């Protein structure tokens, strides 16, 4: 393979560092130099200025939906050229399956953020957070939390193990939030990250200044960070601590998200004896976590715990499986585990195994004998065992970032929980049990120490995503040693790049700010029935006030017999009176909803296509026979989805003849744009 010079991308131009400053990068498989990389000469302050002055404003002019479409375009661009990335992936020592997690998993993460952005975020530029808070008796002064994009730069410093996914899982939420990014991949596998980055730039869908790339050290970049910037770091605890203690981070209160190492645990439940499906699933999962990506996963199982009486059976079963794993050149058919990412990574893992082996014994594998001849960074899976996990600190503390795991016994569930928590904060824990009571005790006892918990049994295993896969819709991160950070988790991850502000003011002004009708804001009435208007013609606050109708006892009885809902409160005067809630027979809530629709619909075909749901329904005041009801229907939010349709959310209030609120809900409708 020809040696490639990796380029930086600064201020919308590719930049090559001076030849003398470039460092070699080796193939994990052959040990040969395949690229040279460096960032010397970059104007880091200028890059930050460019992102703040050009990228940020351009992204913030777009709505969440526009940015979500942009993510989809980026993901499609990566998918269209994925084979170029798979070629480079092999050089990192990774198999095609490993590469699938990295490359297609990365694009999948962008797709997920794109679709969540369009479904769960407004087609607007301000994000409303939670419900309006009433701050005054008369309702003229209210509170509303909102999120707006930070006006700085997201600096992403990534680990070497997932060069594509690691970059895209951070970029998805960042770009959706409206914040430009400077990406710094890890040097060892930077050639793959650079290729994926180049594909995104060449897709030509990003505004200028939205993305920049640093292919080496970050120079004086940290000296120029401000309160509007975010550093999102993935890597070792040592580097995280060094960067986090930079004086500018403290002085400016720069947000620092840290995803660090983690001594993840997997526990065989007390009910999962040999012969149960859970026992077999546990053995399979530990093997998989040790060998996928040659164990170079921040979430990989480092500590596998089993009831003391089953530990020998666990050891034997793991040994049998691990010895079958074929190690070799990841390009070759049938190879189950490739190489570590570099020879320096190999020596780091060997050193960590040596430290572990001082108090635990190796029961499978040999760290010093290369399983594949040549200069590649190959290592066989190493299984260690300790029978005294309480007096073996290293197994709870030393992360060997390779195909390495330690098995250990526990006495009872409390012991297992305490051992799992001795990792002092982890990213992922798995528990193999078919007993909900065991699971409950574990969640209560260990939840506070682990960012994600996977409870696996015979019913979920087949469809499960496994112990080690972070998912875009779930939170990734963990307390303590794992860094205390949190990434992804659906829209939660987007808000990590936004500022939450508590707004206070009148409902009318705040409605105008958040583009959402808030209770107390003016209602606009017009001649035209709102169901005759397209989304583009409907104003926020546009309201239909219906005529009123009286609800009779005959209506209630008719509805009861028609639907079969003869609940006592509607049919039995004495029983209804005897309840602590009603003064006598009352109208069904569903009857009120049906009559409400009868009062507000405009029946002819028109722009309103369908009713798609109700949310936040509350029945507040009983409606008695002889009472009357009327409805006010107000446009609360509206959002165009595509050329065919969009969603209008209506605030619906049902009043009785005394103007008391009988029921309130959000009605969702699909409407032509
Ligand atoms: P590392 O040495 O800490 O490097 C991580 C990143 O930090 C790399 O991009 C590295 O760049 C950069 N870096 C190092 N020193 C720096 C400095 N002074 N200023 C700015 N950037 C600096 O970690 P690693 O050994 O590559 O990664 C493996 C570790 O990451 C493991 O401990 C693993 O558990 C952890 N990890 C955690 C997660 C998670 O999500 N929690 C995910 C993956 C990995 P260079 O490569 O150019 O030095």
XYZ file of C-alpha atoms and ligand atoms in Angstrom:
721
model
C 0.000 0.000 0.000
C 1.306 3.455 -0.917
C 2.121 5.712 2.022
C -0.540 8.357 2.211
C -0.141 11.855 3.642
C -3.134 12.604 5.822
C -4.510 16.119 5.522
C -6.076 18.505 7.986
C -9.175 20.479 7.032
C -9.061 24.010 8.384
C -11.149 27.039 7.478
C -12.728 25.140 4.559
C -9.373 24.167 2.996
C -7.243 21.020 3.066
C -3.926 21.589 4.767
C -0.771 19.440 4.685
C 1.659 19.802 7.585
C 5.366 20.298 6.717
C 7.067 17.046 5.653
C 9.632 17.047 8.451
C 6.910 17.213 11.108
C 4.899 14.189 9.948
C 4.681 11.046 12.086
C 4.357 7.550 10.596
C 1.243 5.435 11.061
C 1.562 1.672 10.712
C -0.758 -1.027 9.442
C -1.991 -3.176 12.317
C -1.735 -6.245 10.091
C 1.743 -5.889 8.573
C 3.423 -3.291 10.743
C 4.387 -1.335 7.594
C 4.046 2.434 7.429
C 0.867 3.194 5.483
C 0.390 6.883 6.233
C 2.066 9.946 7.676
C 0.181 12.442 9.747
C 0.617 15.746 11.529
C -1.012 19.061 12.306
C 1.986 21.351 12.727
C 1.443 24.847 11.392
C -2.323 24.871 11.835
C -3.746 28.151 13.085
C -5.880 26.717 15.907
C -7.151 30.084 17.088
C -8.097 30.873 13.484
C -9.970 27.566 13.186
C -11.992 28.329 16.296
C -12.733 31.846 15.039
C -13.823 30.492 11.669
C -16.185 27.961 13.238
C -17.677 30.622 15.519
C -17.972 33.331 12.872
C -18.947 31.271 9.803
C -20.048 27.723 10.722
C -22.122 28.501 13.815
C -24.245 31.304 12.308
C -24.908 29.222 9.164
C -26.014 26.202 11.182
C -28.140 28.305 13.527
C -30.004 29.856 10.595
C -31.276 26.369 9.770
C -34.134 24.681 11.619
C -33.795 21.364 13.432
C -35.482 19.642 10.493
C -33.148 21.198 7.937
C -30.176 20.059 9.970
C -31.740 16.603 10.371
C -32.039 16.273 6.572
C -28.386 17.284 6.313
C -27.432 14.404 8.655
C -29.347 12.018 6.422
C -27.415 13.272 3.392
C -24.127 12.768 5.258
C -25.113 9.226 6.249
C -26.128 8.411 2.675
C -22.794 9.740 1.425
C -20.902 7.475 3.851
C -23.019 4.467 2.870
C -22.537 5.130 -0.850
C -18.754 4.969 -0.442
C -18.542 2.446 2.394
C -16.346 -0.013 0.453
C -13.519 2.554 0.400
C -13.790 2.615 4.177
C -13.904 -1.175 4.550
C -10.591 -1.348 2.641
C -8.937 0.919 5.202
C -10.750 -0.791 8.054
C -8.758 -3.982 7.419
C -5.519 -2.066 7.967
C -6.710 -1.223 11.498
C -6.733 -4.965 12.242
C -10.512 -5.136 12.170
C -12.604 -7.811 10.454
C -15.493 -6.984 8.134
C -17.911 -7.597 11.031
C -15.911 -5.212 13.235
C -15.945 -2.720 10.379
C -19.693 -3.043 10.040
C -20.096 -1.815 13.628
C -17.773 1.094 12.916
C -18.777 2.159 9.408
C -22.419 1.175 8.992
C -22.990 1.595 12.733
C -21.639 5.135 12.356
C -23.870 5.943 9.386
C -26.783 4.282 11.227
C -26.216 6.622 14.145
C -26.522 9.620 11.809
C -29.689 8.134 10.282
C -31.109 7.658 13.760
C -30.395 11.254 14.796
C -31.826 12.458 11.516
C -35.097 10.642 11.972
C -35.381 11.493 15.666
C -34.687 15.114 14.801
C -37.553 15.191 12.331
C -39.961 13.269 14.551
C -39.188 14.660 17.973
C -37.848 18.151 17.373
C -39.840 21.079 15.981
C -39.216 22.498 12.536
C -37.949 25.547 14.390
C -34.767 26.948 15.839
C -35.650 27.050 19.527
C -36.386 23.881 21.469
C -39.053 24.018 24.157
C -38.137 22.056 27.296
C -41.062 20.800 29.348
C -44.398 22.411 30.100
C -45.108 26.058 30.808
C -45.009 26.925 34.511
C -47.715 29.192 35.908
C -45.969 31.871 37.987
C -48.876 34.175 38.823
C -52.474 33.904 40.020
C -53.910 35.691 37.010
C -51.823 33.740 34.512
C -50.248 36.847 32.962
C -46.700 35.948 34.082
C -45.443 32.486 33.220
C -42.229 30.492 32.855
C -40.991 28.316 30.040
C -37.651 26.519 29.699
C -36.015 26.545 26.276
C -32.814 25.291 24.680
C -30.788 27.326 22.185
C -27.604 26.189 20.396
C -24.284 27.083 21.982
C -22.531 29.777 19.970
C -19.103 28.196 20.108
C -17.400 25.096 18.771
C -17.583 21.430 19.685
C -14.084 20.015 19.932
C -14.275 16.249 19.505
C -11.248 14.224 20.552
C -11.766 10.599 19.598
C -10.295 7.218 20.515
C -8.616 4.920 18.016
C -10.935 1.947 18.296
C -13.968 3.127 16.301
C -12.589 5.818 13.971
C -15.839 6.245 12.010
C -18.555 5.503 14.574
C -16.621 7.439 17.237
C -16.634 10.508 14.995
C -20.241 10.205 13.809
C -21.835 9.443 17.186
C -20.532 12.810 18.356
C -21.235 14.696 15.129
C -24.880 13.585 14.893
C -26.105 15.353 18.019
C -23.677 18.269 17.595
C -24.759 19.215 14.075
C -28.420 18.599 14.888
C -28.043 21.034 17.786
C -26.631 23.615 15.359
C -23.041 23.691 16.577
C -19.943 23.480 14.331
C -17.252 20.940 15.188
C -13.509 20.474 15.070
C -12.710 16.753 15.001
C -9.443 15.293 16.178
C -9.235 11.537 15.493
C -6.723 9.311 17.259
C -3.486 9.063 15.286
C -3.250 5.245 15.177
C -6.332 4.825 12.965
C -6.706 8.429 11.767
C -6.440 7.375 8.095
C -9.880 5.753 8.334
C -11.429 8.735 10.118
C -9.855 11.098 7.560
C -11.388 9.090 4.694
C -14.860 9.190 6.258
C -14.455 12.913 6.969
C -13.427 13.531 3.354
C -16.549 11.727 2.121
C -18.707 14.053 4.215
C -16.946 17.178 2.931
C -17.195 15.950 -0.665
C -20.925 15.311 -0.210
C -21.156 19.104 -0.237
C -24.130 19.356 2.086
C -22.513 21.140 5.017
C -22.410 24.916 5.278
C -18.916 26.480 5.316
C -17.209 26.351 8.680
C -19.397 23.524 10.018
C -16.625 20.919 10.144
C -12.846 21.012 10.525
C -10.301 18.256 11.035
C -7.055 18.061 12.995
C -4.805 15.119 12.081
C -2.295 15.361 14.914
C -1.681 17.336 18.093
C -4.093 20.112 19.078
C -1.360 22.726 19.647
C -2.634 25.739 21.570
C -6.302 25.074 20.793
C -7.294 24.690 24.453
C -5.844 28.141 25.263
C -8.532 29.715 23.055
C -11.633 27.911 24.306
C -14.513 29.886 25.786
C -17.717 29.329 27.734
C -19.609 28.635 24.492
C -17.416 25.690 23.503
C -17.745 22.018 24.383
C -14.960 19.471 24.563
C -16.154 15.938 24.049
C -13.338 13.524 24.749
C -13.146 9.743 24.334
C -10.016 7.945 25.413
C -7.972 7.015 28.427
C -8.583 8.318 31.925
C -5.058 9.692 31.976
C -5.513 11.930 28.933
C -8.995 12.952 30.083
C -7.653 14.128 33.426
C -4.825 16.012 31.775
C -7.153 17.829 29.376
C -9.868 18.413 31.946
C -7.420 20.110 34.273
C -6.367 22.658 31.629
C -6.773 26.057 33.346
C -8.987 27.455 30.558
C -11.479 24.607 31.060
C -11.878 25.619 34.703
C -11.718 29.384 34.161
C -14.305 29.510 31.365
C -16.482 26.637 32.694
C -16.056 24.939 29.329
C -18.355 21.932 29.107
C -16.261 18.794 29.146
C -17.827 15.467 28.270
C -15.500 12.578 29.131
C -15.936 9.014 27.936
C -13.098 7.122 29.575
C -12.125 3.548 30.278
C -14.318 1.201 32.196
C -14.029 -2.171 33.958
C -17.378 -3.411 32.681
C -18.880 -6.419 34.410
C -21.094 -9.248 33.267
C -22.883 -11.366 35.852
C -24.257 -14.855 35.562
C -27.398 -14.768 37.715
C -27.778 -17.112 40.694
C -30.624 -18.849 38.822
C -28.542 -19.455 35.679
C -26.952 -22.832 36.394
C -25.169 -24.850 33.683
C -27.787 -26.296 31.374
C -30.015 -23.190 31.440
C -30.266 -21.005 28.329
C -28.936 -18.058 30.363
C -25.702 -19.938 31.165
C -25.056 -20.582 27.469
C -25.913 -16.999 26.554
C -23.472 -15.693 29.166
C -20.610 -17.815 27.828
C -21.381 -16.746 24.277
C -21.527 -13.072 25.182
C -18.283 -13.050 27.182
C -16.517 -14.736 24.254
C -18.025 -12.281 21.799
C -17.060 -9.257 23.880
C -13.488 -10.523 24.205
C -13.027 -11.081 20.478
C -15.087 -8.452 18.613
C -12.689 -5.687 17.614
C -10.018 -7.787 19.403
C -11.535 -6.636 22.676
C -10.743 -2.978 21.960
C -14.136 -1.726 23.013
C -14.709 0.658 25.877
C -17.803 -1.378 26.758
C -16.198 -4.849 26.511
C -16.667 -7.285 29.390
C -13.509 -7.070 31.510
C -14.888 -8.847 34.590
C -17.140 -11.891 34.298
C -18.746 -13.020 37.548
C -20.464 -16.309 38.310
C -21.886 -18.042 41.397
C -18.971 -19.787 43.156
C -20.440 -23.233 42.513
C -20.513 -22.589 38.756
C -17.164 -20.896 38.219
C -15.395 -24.078 37.076
C -18.142 -24.779 34.563
C -17.859 -21.197 33.284
C -14.112 -21.531 32.880
C -14.440 -24.807 30.977
C -17.156 -23.476 28.670
C -15.262 -20.245 27.889
C -12.068 -22.173 27.252
C -13.819 -24.424 24.750
C -15.272 -21.457 22.873
C -12.191 -19.226 22.938
C -9.960 -21.976 21.606
C -12.139 -22.166 18.523
C -11.689 -18.502 17.576
C -9.638 -18.185 14.389
C -7.143 -15.331 14.631
C -5.497 -13.934 11.534
C -5.448 -11.387 8.738
C -8.911 -9.807 8.911
C -9.188 -9.886 5.099
C -9.193 -13.685 5.148
C -12.424 -15.718 5.086
C -13.396 -17.306 8.384
C -11.154 -15.133 10.557
C -13.055 -14.336 13.750
C -10.561 -11.981 15.340
C -8.040 -9.656 13.719
C -5.178 -7.660 15.201
C -4.947 -4.926 17.804
C -4.772 -1.459 16.270
C -0.982 -1.076 16.539
C 2.137 -2.616 18.013
C 2.224 0.050 20.687
C -1.315 -0.963 21.622
C -0.085 -4.579 21.744
C 2.698 -3.730 24.165
C 0.237 -1.723 26.301
C -2.106 -4.709 26.534
C 0.754 -7.089 27.322
C 1.874 -4.799 30.158
C -1.674 -4.646 31.546
C -2.006 -8.453 31.384
C 1.296 -8.800 33.233
C -0.076 -6.581 35.969
C -3.315 -8.559 36.173
C -1.399 -11.838 36.210
C 0.335 -10.834 39.438
C -2.872 -11.568 41.346
C -4.981 -13.567 38.868
C -3.870 -16.598 36.840
C -4.085 -16.944 33.085
C -6.316 -19.907 32.224
C -6.585 -19.391 28.452
C -4.076 -17.890 25.990
C -0.512 -16.665 26.017
C 0.035 -12.914 25.776
C 3.667 -13.123 24.713
C 3.448 -15.633 21.856
C 2.091 -14.023 18.686
C -0.653 -16.239 17.231
C 0.175 -14.971 13.717
C 3.752 -14.732 12.369
C 5.125 -11.395 11.153
C 5.019 -7.836 12.413
C 1.265 -7.470 12.890
C -0.210 -6.559 16.288
C -1.853 -9.944 16.867
C -2.627 -11.390 20.278
C -4.604 -14.450 21.354
C -7.603 -13.998 23.682
C -6.480 -14.040 27.309
C -8.805 -15.303 30.017
C -7.688 -14.816 33.610
C -9.239 -16.168 36.790
C -9.153 -15.051 40.380
C -10.816 -16.975 43.183
C -10.389 -14.181 45.685
C -11.877 -11.128 43.967
C -12.095 -9.131 47.194
C -8.343 -9.194 47.700
C -7.391 -8.703 44.076
C -7.542 -4.971 43.413
C -5.992 -5.090 39.955
C -8.898 -6.971 38.344
C -11.241 -4.135 39.302
C -8.789 -1.432 38.335
C -6.487 -2.341 35.442
C -8.035 -2.084 31.983
C -6.275 -4.286 29.423
C -7.730 -2.726 26.254
C -7.624 -5.898 24.195
C -9.046 -9.457 24.102
C -8.725 -9.821 27.853
C -11.218 -10.681 30.564
C -11.090 -12.069 34.120
C -13.556 -14.527 35.612
C -14.312 -14.504 39.327
C -16.774 -16.158 41.719
C -19.367 -14.476 43.924
C -21.084 -15.815 47.038
C -24.564 -14.336 46.774
C -26.386 -11.537 44.997
C -25.271 -8.847 47.458
C -21.685 -9.963 46.913
C -22.111 -9.843 43.127
C -23.541 -6.319 43.327
C -20.689 -5.136 45.552
C -18.094 -6.674 43.196
C -19.718 -5.133 40.122
C -19.651 -1.741 41.830
C -15.954 -2.095 42.643
C -15.222 -0.997 39.086
C -16.022 2.460 40.494
C -18.273 3.503 37.660
C -18.761 1.705 34.351
C -20.282 2.170 30.912
C -22.137 -1.114 30.622
C -23.103 -4.041 32.799
C -24.917 -7.194 31.765
C -26.855 -9.598 33.920
C -27.959 -13.014 32.737
C -31.043 -14.000 34.661
C -34.572 -15.182 34.023
C -35.736 -13.978 37.425
C -37.258 -10.480 37.654
C -36.639 -10.352 41.423
C -32.894 -10.877 40.851
C -32.960 -8.179 38.183
C -34.777 -5.723 40.476
C -32.277 -6.233 43.291
C -29.412 -5.749 40.855
C -30.831 -2.580 39.318
C -31.405 -1.034 42.736
C -28.038 -2.138 44.081
C -25.905 -1.355 41.047
C -27.803 1.191 38.907
C -25.999 4.157 40.420
C -22.629 2.780 39.305
C -23.381 1.891 35.693
C -24.451 3.947 32.677
C -26.266 1.115 30.921
C -27.530 -2.236 32.186
C -28.482 -5.094 29.870
C -30.600 -7.846 31.405
C -30.551 -10.835 29.111
C -32.599 -14.002 29.138
C -33.901 -16.709 26.837
C -36.752 -14.514 25.571
C -34.707 -11.455 24.561
C -31.339 -12.914 23.558
C -32.110 -13.561 19.925
C -33.137 -9.995 19.189
C -30.851 -8.360 21.735
C -28.168 -5.905 20.655
C -25.824 -7.490 23.209
C -23.725 -6.256 26.098
C -21.325 -3.976 24.298
C -23.280 -1.966 21.741
C -23.992 1.661 22.549
C -27.149 2.718 20.705
C -28.034 6.180 19.420
C -31.379 6.163 21.215
C -29.873 5.153 24.566
C -27.514 7.047 26.795
C -23.827 6.129 26.485
C -21.481 7.065 29.309
C -21.048 6.187 32.908
C -20.225 7.660 36.303
C -16.858 7.912 38.048
C -14.090 6.054 36.352
C -16.080 5.894 33.087
C -15.715 9.669 32.924
C -19.006 10.950 34.303
C -20.045 11.865 30.776
C -23.169 11.190 28.829
C -23.544 11.023 25.066
C -26.368 10.199 22.650
C -29.556 9.004 24.363
C -31.641 10.366 21.508
C -32.531 14.040 21.836
C -30.817 14.172 25.256
C -27.524 14.052 23.336
C -28.537 17.075 21.275
C -29.142 19.150 24.374
C -25.553 18.534 25.517
C -24.639 21.089 22.854
C -27.328 23.605 23.815
C -27.941 25.987 26.704
C -31.094 25.597 28.765
C -32.573 28.973 29.674
C -35.564 29.646 31.903
C -37.696 32.293 30.198
C -40.179 34.343 32.191
C -42.759 36.676 30.708
C -46.293 36.979 29.429
C -47.888 34.016 27.631
C -48.344 36.163 24.520
C -44.697 37.138 24.177
C -43.345 33.734 25.153
C -45.692 32.070 22.628
C -44.188 34.270 19.936
C -40.685 33.287 21.001
C -41.234 29.539 21.129
C -43.656 29.381 18.176
C -46.099 27.470 20.315
C -49.428 28.605 21.704
C -49.152 28.732 25.500
C -52.173 28.801 27.847
C -53.110 32.434 28.439
C -51.815 33.665 25.077
C -54.387 35.371 22.826
C -56.648 33.137 20.737
C -57.165 34.315 17.172
C -60.641 33.823 15.752
C -61.567 34.040 12.089
C -64.370 33.379 9.656
C -62.824 30.250 8.203
C -63.117 26.908 9.983
C -59.544 25.816 10.879
C -60.075 22.428 9.200
C -60.394 24.291 5.911
C -56.896 25.732 6.219
C -53.600 24.195 5.173
C -50.687 24.218 7.611
C -49.104 27.183 5.866
C -52.346 29.153 6.314
C -52.896 28.248 9.965
C -51.598 30.713 12.508
C -50.352 29.572 15.907
C -53.228 30.494 18.255
C -55.936 30.270 15.556
C -59.016 29.092 17.449
C -62.419 27.585 16.814
C -65.015 28.180 19.530
C -67.887 25.751 19.021
C -71.571 25.956 19.856
C -72.654 24.117 22.994
C -74.766 21.008 23.396
C -76.571 19.540 26.364
C -75.708 16.019 27.475
C -78.792 14.096 28.577
C -79.316 10.918 30.556
C -80.565 9.313 27.346
C -77.251 10.187 25.665
C -75.371 8.481 28.495
C -77.551 5.368 28.438
C -77.430 5.166 24.674
C -73.636 5.405 24.705
C -73.385 2.836 27.523
C -75.448 0.242 25.707
C -73.994 1.023 22.323
C -70.383 0.610 23.477
C -70.875 -1.864 26.329
C -69.314 0.567 28.819
C -71.862 0.246 31.634
C -69.458 1.232 34.410
C -71.345 2.031 37.626
C -70.549 5.753 37.507
C -72.644 6.121 34.350
C -75.461 3.666 35.165
C -76.056 3.438 38.912
C -77.177 6.649 40.629
C -76.809 5.290 44.178
C -73.376 3.783 43.628
C -72.173 6.922 41.846
C -73.372 9.105 44.722
C -71.651 6.808 47.225
C -68.276 7.278 45.493
C -65.955 9.973 46.853
C -65.772 11.555 43.391
C -69.259 11.906 41.880
C -72.526 13.475 43.021
C -74.524 11.118 40.822
C -74.378 9.478 37.391
C -71.907 11.155 35.030
C -71.183 11.210 31.312
C -68.462 8.872 30.053
C -65.153 10.565 29.351
C -65.188 8.892 25.934
C -68.654 10.260 25.288
C -67.359 13.757 26.030
C -64.480 13.204 23.590
C -66.859 11.935 20.936
C -69.258 14.837 21.393
C -66.291 17.212 21.346
C -65.258 15.865 17.934
C -68.870 16.169 16.807
C -68.783 19.845 17.801
C -65.479 20.800 16.184
C -65.094 18.716 13.017
C -65.701 20.068 9.569
C -66.808 16.912 7.775
C -66.054 17.516 4.107
C -62.726 16.310 2.690
C -60.200 19.112 3.028
C -56.696 19.890 4.214
C -57.110 17.910 7.474
C -56.378 14.330 6.481
C -56.597 12.315 9.682
C -56.636 12.321 13.437
C -53.426 10.624 14.585
C -53.768 10.681 18.340
C -54.502 12.418 21.599
C -51.944 13.324 24.224
C -52.044 14.633 27.765
C -55.743 13.863 28.170
C -57.189 14.841 31.546
C -60.808 14.779 32.729
C -60.972 17.545 35.285
C -64.658 18.172 36.102
C -67.474 15.572 35.901
C -70.243 16.307 33.414
C -73.698 15.440 34.802
C -76.890 14.758 32.841
C -78.393 18.116 31.893
C -75.005 19.888 31.830
C -73.885 21.379 28.577
C -70.481 21.342 26.933
C -68.618 23.434 24.354
C -65.127 23.191 22.909
C -62.272 25.561 22.130
C -59.757 24.179 19.644
C -56.528 26.156 19.233
C -53.494 25.616 16.989
C -50.686 24.853 19.460
C -47.828 23.844 17.144
C -47.480 22.992 13.485
C -44.781 21.282 11.550
C -44.541 20.474 7.857
C -43.075 16.987 7.321
C -42.939 16.755 3.526
C -44.762 17.940 0.415
C -47.820 15.843 1.248
C -48.411 16.429 4.907
C -47.420 17.773 8.258
C -48.634 17.710 11.818
C -50.847 20.191 13.611
C -51.169 19.860 17.360
C -54.308 21.472 18.746
C -54.873 22.478 22.344
C -58.402 21.316 23.116
C -60.421 22.570 26.062
C -63.916 21.278 26.841
C -65.919 23.622 29.093
C -69.246 23.167 30.900
C -71.988 25.822 31.172
C -70.135 27.367 34.149
C -66.959 27.711 32.034
C -65.193 25.116 34.169
C -62.729 22.944 32.261
C -64.262 19.490 31.880
C -61.454 17.986 29.829
C -58.242 19.093 28.198
C -55.945 17.368 25.719
C -53.665 17.790 22.740
C -55.214 16.575 19.512
C -52.791 15.511 16.785
C -53.819 15.757 13.149
C -52.170 15.136 9.820
C -52.733 18.156 7.603
C -51.775 19.147 4.083
C -48.881 21.633 4.015
P -5.785 8.205 24.620
O -4.336 7.922 24.478
O -6.246 8.898 25.819
O -6.180 8.988 23.305
C -7.470 9.417 23.080
C -7.458 10.640 22.211
O -6.846 11.714 22.899
C -6.660 10.462 20.921
O -7.313 11.151 19.890
C -5.347 11.117 21.253
O -4.672 11.573 20.129
C -5.825 12.270 22.085
N -4.814 12.874 22.927
C -3.839 12.269 23.618
N -3.132 13.196 24.301
C -3.665 14.397 24.014
C -3.366 15.724 24.405
N -2.374 16.003 25.230
N -4.127 16.707 23.904
C -5.141 16.456 23.060
N -5.462 15.223 22.673
C -4.740 14.195 23.144
O -6.634 6.894 24.537
P -6.384 5.643 23.625
O -5.410 4.786 24.304
O -6.144 6.062 22.246
O -7.823 4.971 23.679
C -8.133 3.851 24.417
C -8.855 4.234 25.661
O -10.055 4.888 25.328
C -9.252 3.042 26.476
O -8.920 3.278 27.809
C -10.748 2.949 26.309
O -11.432 2.404 27.404
C -11.134 4.360 26.078
N -12.349 4.443 25.288
C -13.472 4.888 25.887
C -14.642 4.969 25.166
C -15.917 5.473 25.787
O -16.874 5.718 25.051
N -15.975 5.643 27.083
C -14.653 4.613 23.822
C -13.493 4.159 23.253
C -12.331 4.086 23.995
P -3.404 10.774 19.525
O -3.912 9.457 19.101
O -2.991 11.628 18.384
O -2.413 10.698 20.609
